[in-house]
C-alpha cells in the first residue's frame, strides 16, 4: 500500500480534498494510507517554538532544524523518500508523478514563513520539490497538488485506468478537445469525425488535435515531443 506521511504545522487541513470522492474511497479501501505529523509536537520549550529569526538578518522567520529533525527522526519509515515542498526545488511534473507513484512510502514536509533551516536538507537526505514558479504562503496546498497528481496513478484508484494514457502530459502532448451530449448545443455541432464510429479515424483526429494544441500553446513541450 502506498504510504504518505505529511509533516505540517496545520494538521487540521488534512485530509481535506484527499478524503473526498475517489481518494476518500481509496483511503477507506486501503489503496493508500495517510498519516499526519504535527511538527509542533516536537518543539521543546514551553511556548512550543518552531521558528526563529534568520542569521545574517532579513525579514521573516525560519523553521528550526532541531524541531523538524526530531519530528522526522521520530517518524522515520524505512526506505522512504522525503520531500520538502519548496519554490527552490526541482520542478514537479507528470514524469516525476509517475516515478513517485511507484514508491512504497513518501514523506512530505510543508514549510511556512520564509522556509526551513538549510542544514536539515542535507543531514536528512531531503529532496526539494517545487510545484511551479510562484510562491505560496505554505507547503500544505503544494502537498495537496503533489499527492493529487500521484494518487490518481495508483492501481485501482481511478475507475478506468485506461483514461490515464490519453491525458495531457502522459505522452508528452496536451489532451485533444472532448465533447459530450447534446450533439448540437447553442447551434454548435460536435466534430463530425467523432460520430463516425471509425476508431482509427478518431484516433488520428485526436492525435492531430493534440499535436496542434501543443504546438501553439506549449512550444517547449512540442520541441521535446518532436525530438523524442
Ligand atoms: N522564502 C522562500 C519562500 C517561502 S514560502 C523563498 O523565497 O524561496 C513558504 C513555504 O511555502 C515554503 O517553505 C514551501 O513549503 C511552500 N511553498 C511556497 N511556494 C512553493 C512552491 N512553488 N512549491 C512548493 N512549495 C512551495
PDB file of N, CA, C and O and ligand atoms in Angstrom, residues 63 84-88 109-116 129-140 142, ligand 1:
ATOM      1  N   UNK A  63      12.007  28.092   9.879  1.00  0.00           N
ATOM      2  CA  UNK A  63      11.663  26.917  10.686  1.00  0.00           C
ATOM      3  C   UNK A  63      12.939  26.263  11.199  1.00  0.00           C
ATOM      4  O   UNK A  63      13.883  26.037  10.440  1.00  0.00           O
ATOM      5  N   UNK A  84      10.814  18.014   0.552  1.00  0.00           N
ATOM      6  CA  UNK A  84      10.455  19.320   1.118  1.00  0.00           C
ATOM      7  C   UNK A  84       9.864  20.148  -0.009  1.00  0.00           C
ATOM      8  O   UNK A  84      10.515  20.370  -1.035  1.00  0.00           O
ATOM      9  N   UNK A  85       8.611  20.563   0.155  1.00  0.00           N
ATOM     10  CA  UNK A  85       7.950  21.368  -0.865  1.00  0.00           C
ATOM     11  C   UNK A  85       8.503  22.774  -0.776  1.00  0.00           C
ATOM     12  O   UNK A  85       8.419  23.422   0.267  1.00  0.00           O
ATOM     13  N   UNK A  86       9.090  23.234  -1.881  1.00  0.00           N
ATOM     14  CA  UNK A  86       9.865  24.469  -1.821  1.00  0.00           C
ATOM     15  C   UNK A  86       9.956  25.109  -3.202  1.00  0.00           C
ATOM     16  O   UNK A  86      10.192  24.404  -4.190  1.00  0.00           O
ATOM     17  N   UNK A  87       9.775  26.435  -3.288  1.00  0.00           N
ATOM     18  CA  UNK A  87       9.891  27.071  -4.610  1.00  0.00           C
ATOM     19  C   UNK A  87      11.292  26.944  -5.214  1.00  0.00           C
ATOM     20  O   UNK A  87      11.473  27.131  -6.414  1.00  0.00           O
ATOM     21  N   UNK A  88      12.300  26.601  -4.380  1.00  0.00           N
ATOM     22  CA  UNK A  88      13.668  26.456  -4.892  1.00  0.00           C
ATOM     23  C   UNK A  88      13.948  25.055  -5.437  1.00  0.00           C
ATOM     24  O   UNK A  88      15.037  24.770  -5.912  1.00  0.00           O
ATOM     25  N   UNK A 109       7.323  17.436   3.623  1.00  0.00           N
ATOM     26  CA  UNK A 109       7.447  18.492   4.636  1.00  0.00           C
ATOM     27  C   UNK A 109       6.834  19.769   4.082  1.00  0.00           C
ATOM     28  O   UNK A 109       7.226  20.234   3.001  1.00  0.00           O
ATOM     29  N   UNK A 110       5.860  20.303   4.805  1.00  0.00           N
ATOM     30  CA  UNK A 110       5.236  21.564   4.404  1.00  0.00           C
ATOM     31  C   UNK A 110       5.929  22.694   5.155  1.00  0.00           C
ATOM     32  O   UNK A 110       5.870  22.747   6.384  1.00  0.00           O
ATOM     33  N   UNK A 111       6.565  23.584   4.413  1.00  0.00           N
ATOM     34  CA  UNK A 111       7.227  24.712   5.042  1.00  0.00           C
ATOM     35  C   UNK A 111       6.258  25.847   5.326  1.00  0.00           C
ATOM     36  O   UNK A 111       5.130  25.852   4.838  1.00  0.00           O
ATOM     37  N   UNK A 112       6.717  26.794   6.130  1.00  0.00           N
ATOM     38  CA  UNK A 112       5.968  28.026   6.382  1.00  0.00           C
ATOM     39  C   UNK A 112       6.946  29.158   6.601  1.00  0.00           C
ATOM     40  O   UNK A 112       8.148  28.939   6.628  1.00  0.00           O
ATOM     41  N   UNK A 113       6.431  30.347   6.785  1.00  0.00           N
ATOM     42  CA  UNK A 113       7.268  31.531   6.999  1.00  0.00           C
ATOM     43  C   UNK A 113       8.220  31.679   5.797  1.00  0.00           C
ATOM     44  O   UNK A 113       7.782  31.556   4.670  1.00  0.00           O
ATOM     45  N   UNK A 114       9.532  31.863   6.055  1.00  0.00           N
ATOM     46  CA  UNK A 114      10.495  32.004   4.953  1.00  0.00           C
ATOM     47  C   UNK A 114      11.127  30.676   4.553  1.00  0.00           C
ATOM     48  O   UNK A 114      12.071  30.639   3.776  1.00  0.00           O
ATOM     49  N   UNK A 115      10.628  29.576   5.116  1.00  0.00           N
ATOM     50  CA  UNK A 115      11.197  28.277   4.763  1.00  0.00           C
ATOM     51  C   UNK A 115      11.902  27.628   5.941  1.00  0.00           C
ATOM     52  O   UNK A 115      11.655  27.996   7.097  1.00  0.00           O
ATOM     53  N   UNK A 116      12.776  26.655   5.640  1.00  0.00           N
ATOM     54  CA  UNK A 116      13.421  25.882   6.710  1.00  0.00           C
ATOM     55  C   UNK A 116      14.916  26.181   6.778  1.00  0.00           C
ATOM     56  O   UNK A 116      15.509  26.633   5.796  1.00  0.00           O
ATOM     57  N   UNK A 129      11.294  19.912  -3.821  1.00  0.00           N
ATOM     58  CA  UNK A 129      10.401  19.842  -4.974  1.00  0.00           C
ATOM     59  C   UNK A 129       9.523  21.079  -5.032  1.00  0.00           C
ATOM     60  O   UNK A 129       8.879  21.435  -4.057  1.00  0.00           O
ATOM     61  N   UNK A 130       9.480  21.707  -6.225  1.00  0.00           N
ATOM     62  CA  UNK A 130       8.618  22.872  -6.434  1.00  0.00           C
ATOM     63  C   UNK A 130       7.439  22.497  -7.315  1.00  0.00           C
ATOM     64  O   UNK A 130       7.599  21.760  -8.288  1.00  0.00           O
ATOM     65  N   UNK A 131       6.248  23.006  -7.005  1.00  0.00           N
ATOM     66  CA  UNK A 131       5.114  22.713  -7.887  1.00  0.00           C
ATOM     67  C   UNK A 131       4.966  23.782  -8.969  1.00  0.00           C
ATOM     68  O   UNK A 131       4.089  23.680  -9.817  1.00  0.00           O
ATOM     69  N   UNK A 132       5.802  24.802  -8.980  1.00  0.00           N
ATOM     70  CA  UNK A 132       5.713  25.804 -10.048  1.00  0.00           C
ATOM     71  C   UNK A 132       6.426  27.084  -9.663  1.00  0.00           C
ATOM     72  O   UNK A 132       6.779  27.286  -8.496  1.00  0.00           O
ATOM     73  N   UNK A 133       6.599  27.958 -10.640  1.00  0.00           N
ATOM     74  CA  UNK A 133       7.360  29.195 -10.421  1.00  0.00           C
ATOM     75  C   UNK A 133       6.491  30.295  -9.839  1.00  0.00           C
ATOM     76  O   UNK A 133       6.188  31.292 -10.515  1.00  0.00           O
ATOM     77  N   UNK A 134       6.052  30.096  -8.627  1.00  0.00           N
ATOM     78  CA  UNK A 134       5.304  31.104  -7.880  1.00  0.00           C
ATOM     79  C   UNK A 134       5.471  30.762  -6.417  1.00  0.00           C
ATOM     80  O   UNK A 134       5.852  29.634  -6.079  1.00  0.00           O
ATOM     81  N   UNK A 135       5.212  31.725  -5.532  1.00  0.00           N
ATOM     82  CA  UNK A 135       5.451  31.494  -4.108  1.00  0.00           C
ATOM     83  C   UNK A 135       4.132  31.406  -3.349  1.00  0.00           C
ATOM     84  O   UNK A 135       3.294  32.307  -3.432  1.00  0.00           O
ATOM     85  N   UNK A 136       3.954  30.310  -2.645  1.00  0.00           N
ATOM     86  CA  UNK A 136       2.781  30.106  -1.789  1.00  0.00           C
ATOM     87  C   UNK A 136       3.145  30.512  -0.370  1.00  0.00           C
ATOM     88  O   UNK A 136       4.317  30.657  -0.043  1.00  0.00           O
ATOM     89  N   UNK A 137       2.138  30.623   0.490  1.00  0.00           N
ATOM     90  CA  UNK A 137       2.455  31.007   1.867  1.00  0.00           C
ATOM     91  C   UNK A 137       2.814  29.786   2.705  1.00  0.00           C
ATOM     92  O   UNK A 137       3.412  29.910   3.771  1.00  0.00           O
ATOM     93  N   UNK A 138       2.462  28.600   2.226  1.00  0.00           N
ATOM     94  CA  UNK A 138       2.791  27.397   2.978  1.00  0.00           C
ATOM     95  C   UNK A 138       2.786  26.180   2.083  1.00  0.00           C
ATOM     96  O   UNK A 138       2.216  26.203   0.990  1.00  0.00           O
ATOM     97  N   UNK A 139       3.412  25.112   2.542  1.00  0.00           N
ATOM     98  CA  UNK A 139       3.554  23.905   1.726  1.00  0.00           C
ATOM     99  C   UNK A 139       2.311  23.026   1.662  1.00  0.00           C
ATOM    100  O   UNK A 139       2.265  22.082   0.866  1.00  0.00           O
ATOM    101  N   UNK A 140       1.293  23.325   2.477  1.00  0.00           N
ATOM    102  CA  UNK A 140       0.115  22.439   2.516  1.00  0.00           C
ATOM    103  C   UNK A 140      -0.593  22.365   1.165  1.00  0.00           C
ATOM    104  O   UNK A 140      -0.912  21.265   0.692  1.00  0.00           O
ATOM    105  N   UNK A 142       0.634  22.947  -1.679  1.00  0.00           N
ATOM    106  CA  UNK A 142       1.541  22.243  -2.601  1.00  0.00           C
ATOM    107  C   UNK A 142       1.470  20.730  -2.357  1.00  0.00           C
ATOM    108  O   UNK A 142       1.501  19.945  -3.306  1.00  0.00           O
TER     109      UNK A 142
HETATM  110  N1  LIG B   1      11.372  32.427   1.222  1.00  0.00           N
HETATM  111  C1  LIG B   1      11.109  31.285   0.389  1.00  0.00           C
HETATM  112  C2  LIG B   1       9.614  31.098   0.185  1.00  0.00           C
HETATM  113  C3  LIG B   1       8.923  30.542   1.386  1.00  0.00           C
HETATM  114  S1  LIG B   1       7.236  30.260   1.065  1.00  0.00           S
HETATM  115  C4  LIG B   1      11.765  31.510  -0.980  1.00  0.00           C
HETATM  116  O1  LIG B   1      11.855  32.647  -1.409  1.00  0.00           O
HETATM  117  O2  LIG B   1      12.172  30.535  -1.607  1.00  0.00           O
HETATM  118  C5  LIG B   1       6.712  29.318   2.446  1.00  0.00           C
HETATM  119  C6  LIG B   1       6.555  27.835   2.201  1.00  0.00           C
HETATM  120  O3  LIG B   1       5.574  27.603   1.215  1.00  0.00           O
HETATM  121  C7  LIG B   1       7.797  27.114   1.729  1.00  0.00           C
HETATM  122  O4  LIG B   1       8.584  26.717   2.809  1.00  0.00           O
HETATM  123  C8  LIG B   1       7.226  25.923   0.973  1.00  0.00           C
HETATM  124  O5  LIG B   1       6.990  24.791   1.810  1.00  0.00           O
HETATM  125  C9  LIG B   1       5.892  26.445   0.468  1.00  0.00           C
HETATM  126  N2  LIG B   1       5.954  26.825  -0.958  1.00  0.00           N
HETATM  127  C10 LIG B   1       5.896  28.087  -1.443  1.00  0.00           C
HETATM  128  N3  LIG B   1       5.958  28.101  -2.783  1.00  0.00           N
HETATM  129  C11 LIG B   1       6.057  26.812  -3.195  1.00  0.00           C
HETATM  130  C12 LIG B   1       6.166  26.173  -4.467  1.00  0.00           C
HETATM  131  N4  LIG B   1       6.194  26.863  -5.602  1.00  0.00           N
HETATM  132  N5  LIG B   1       6.246  24.814  -4.493  1.00  0.00           N
HETATM  133  C13 LIG B   1       6.225  24.098  -3.359  1.00  0.00           C
HETATM  134  N6  LIG B   1       6.133  24.651  -2.117  1.00  0.00           N
HETATM  135  C14 LIG B   1       6.043  25.984  -2.017  1.00  0.00           C
END
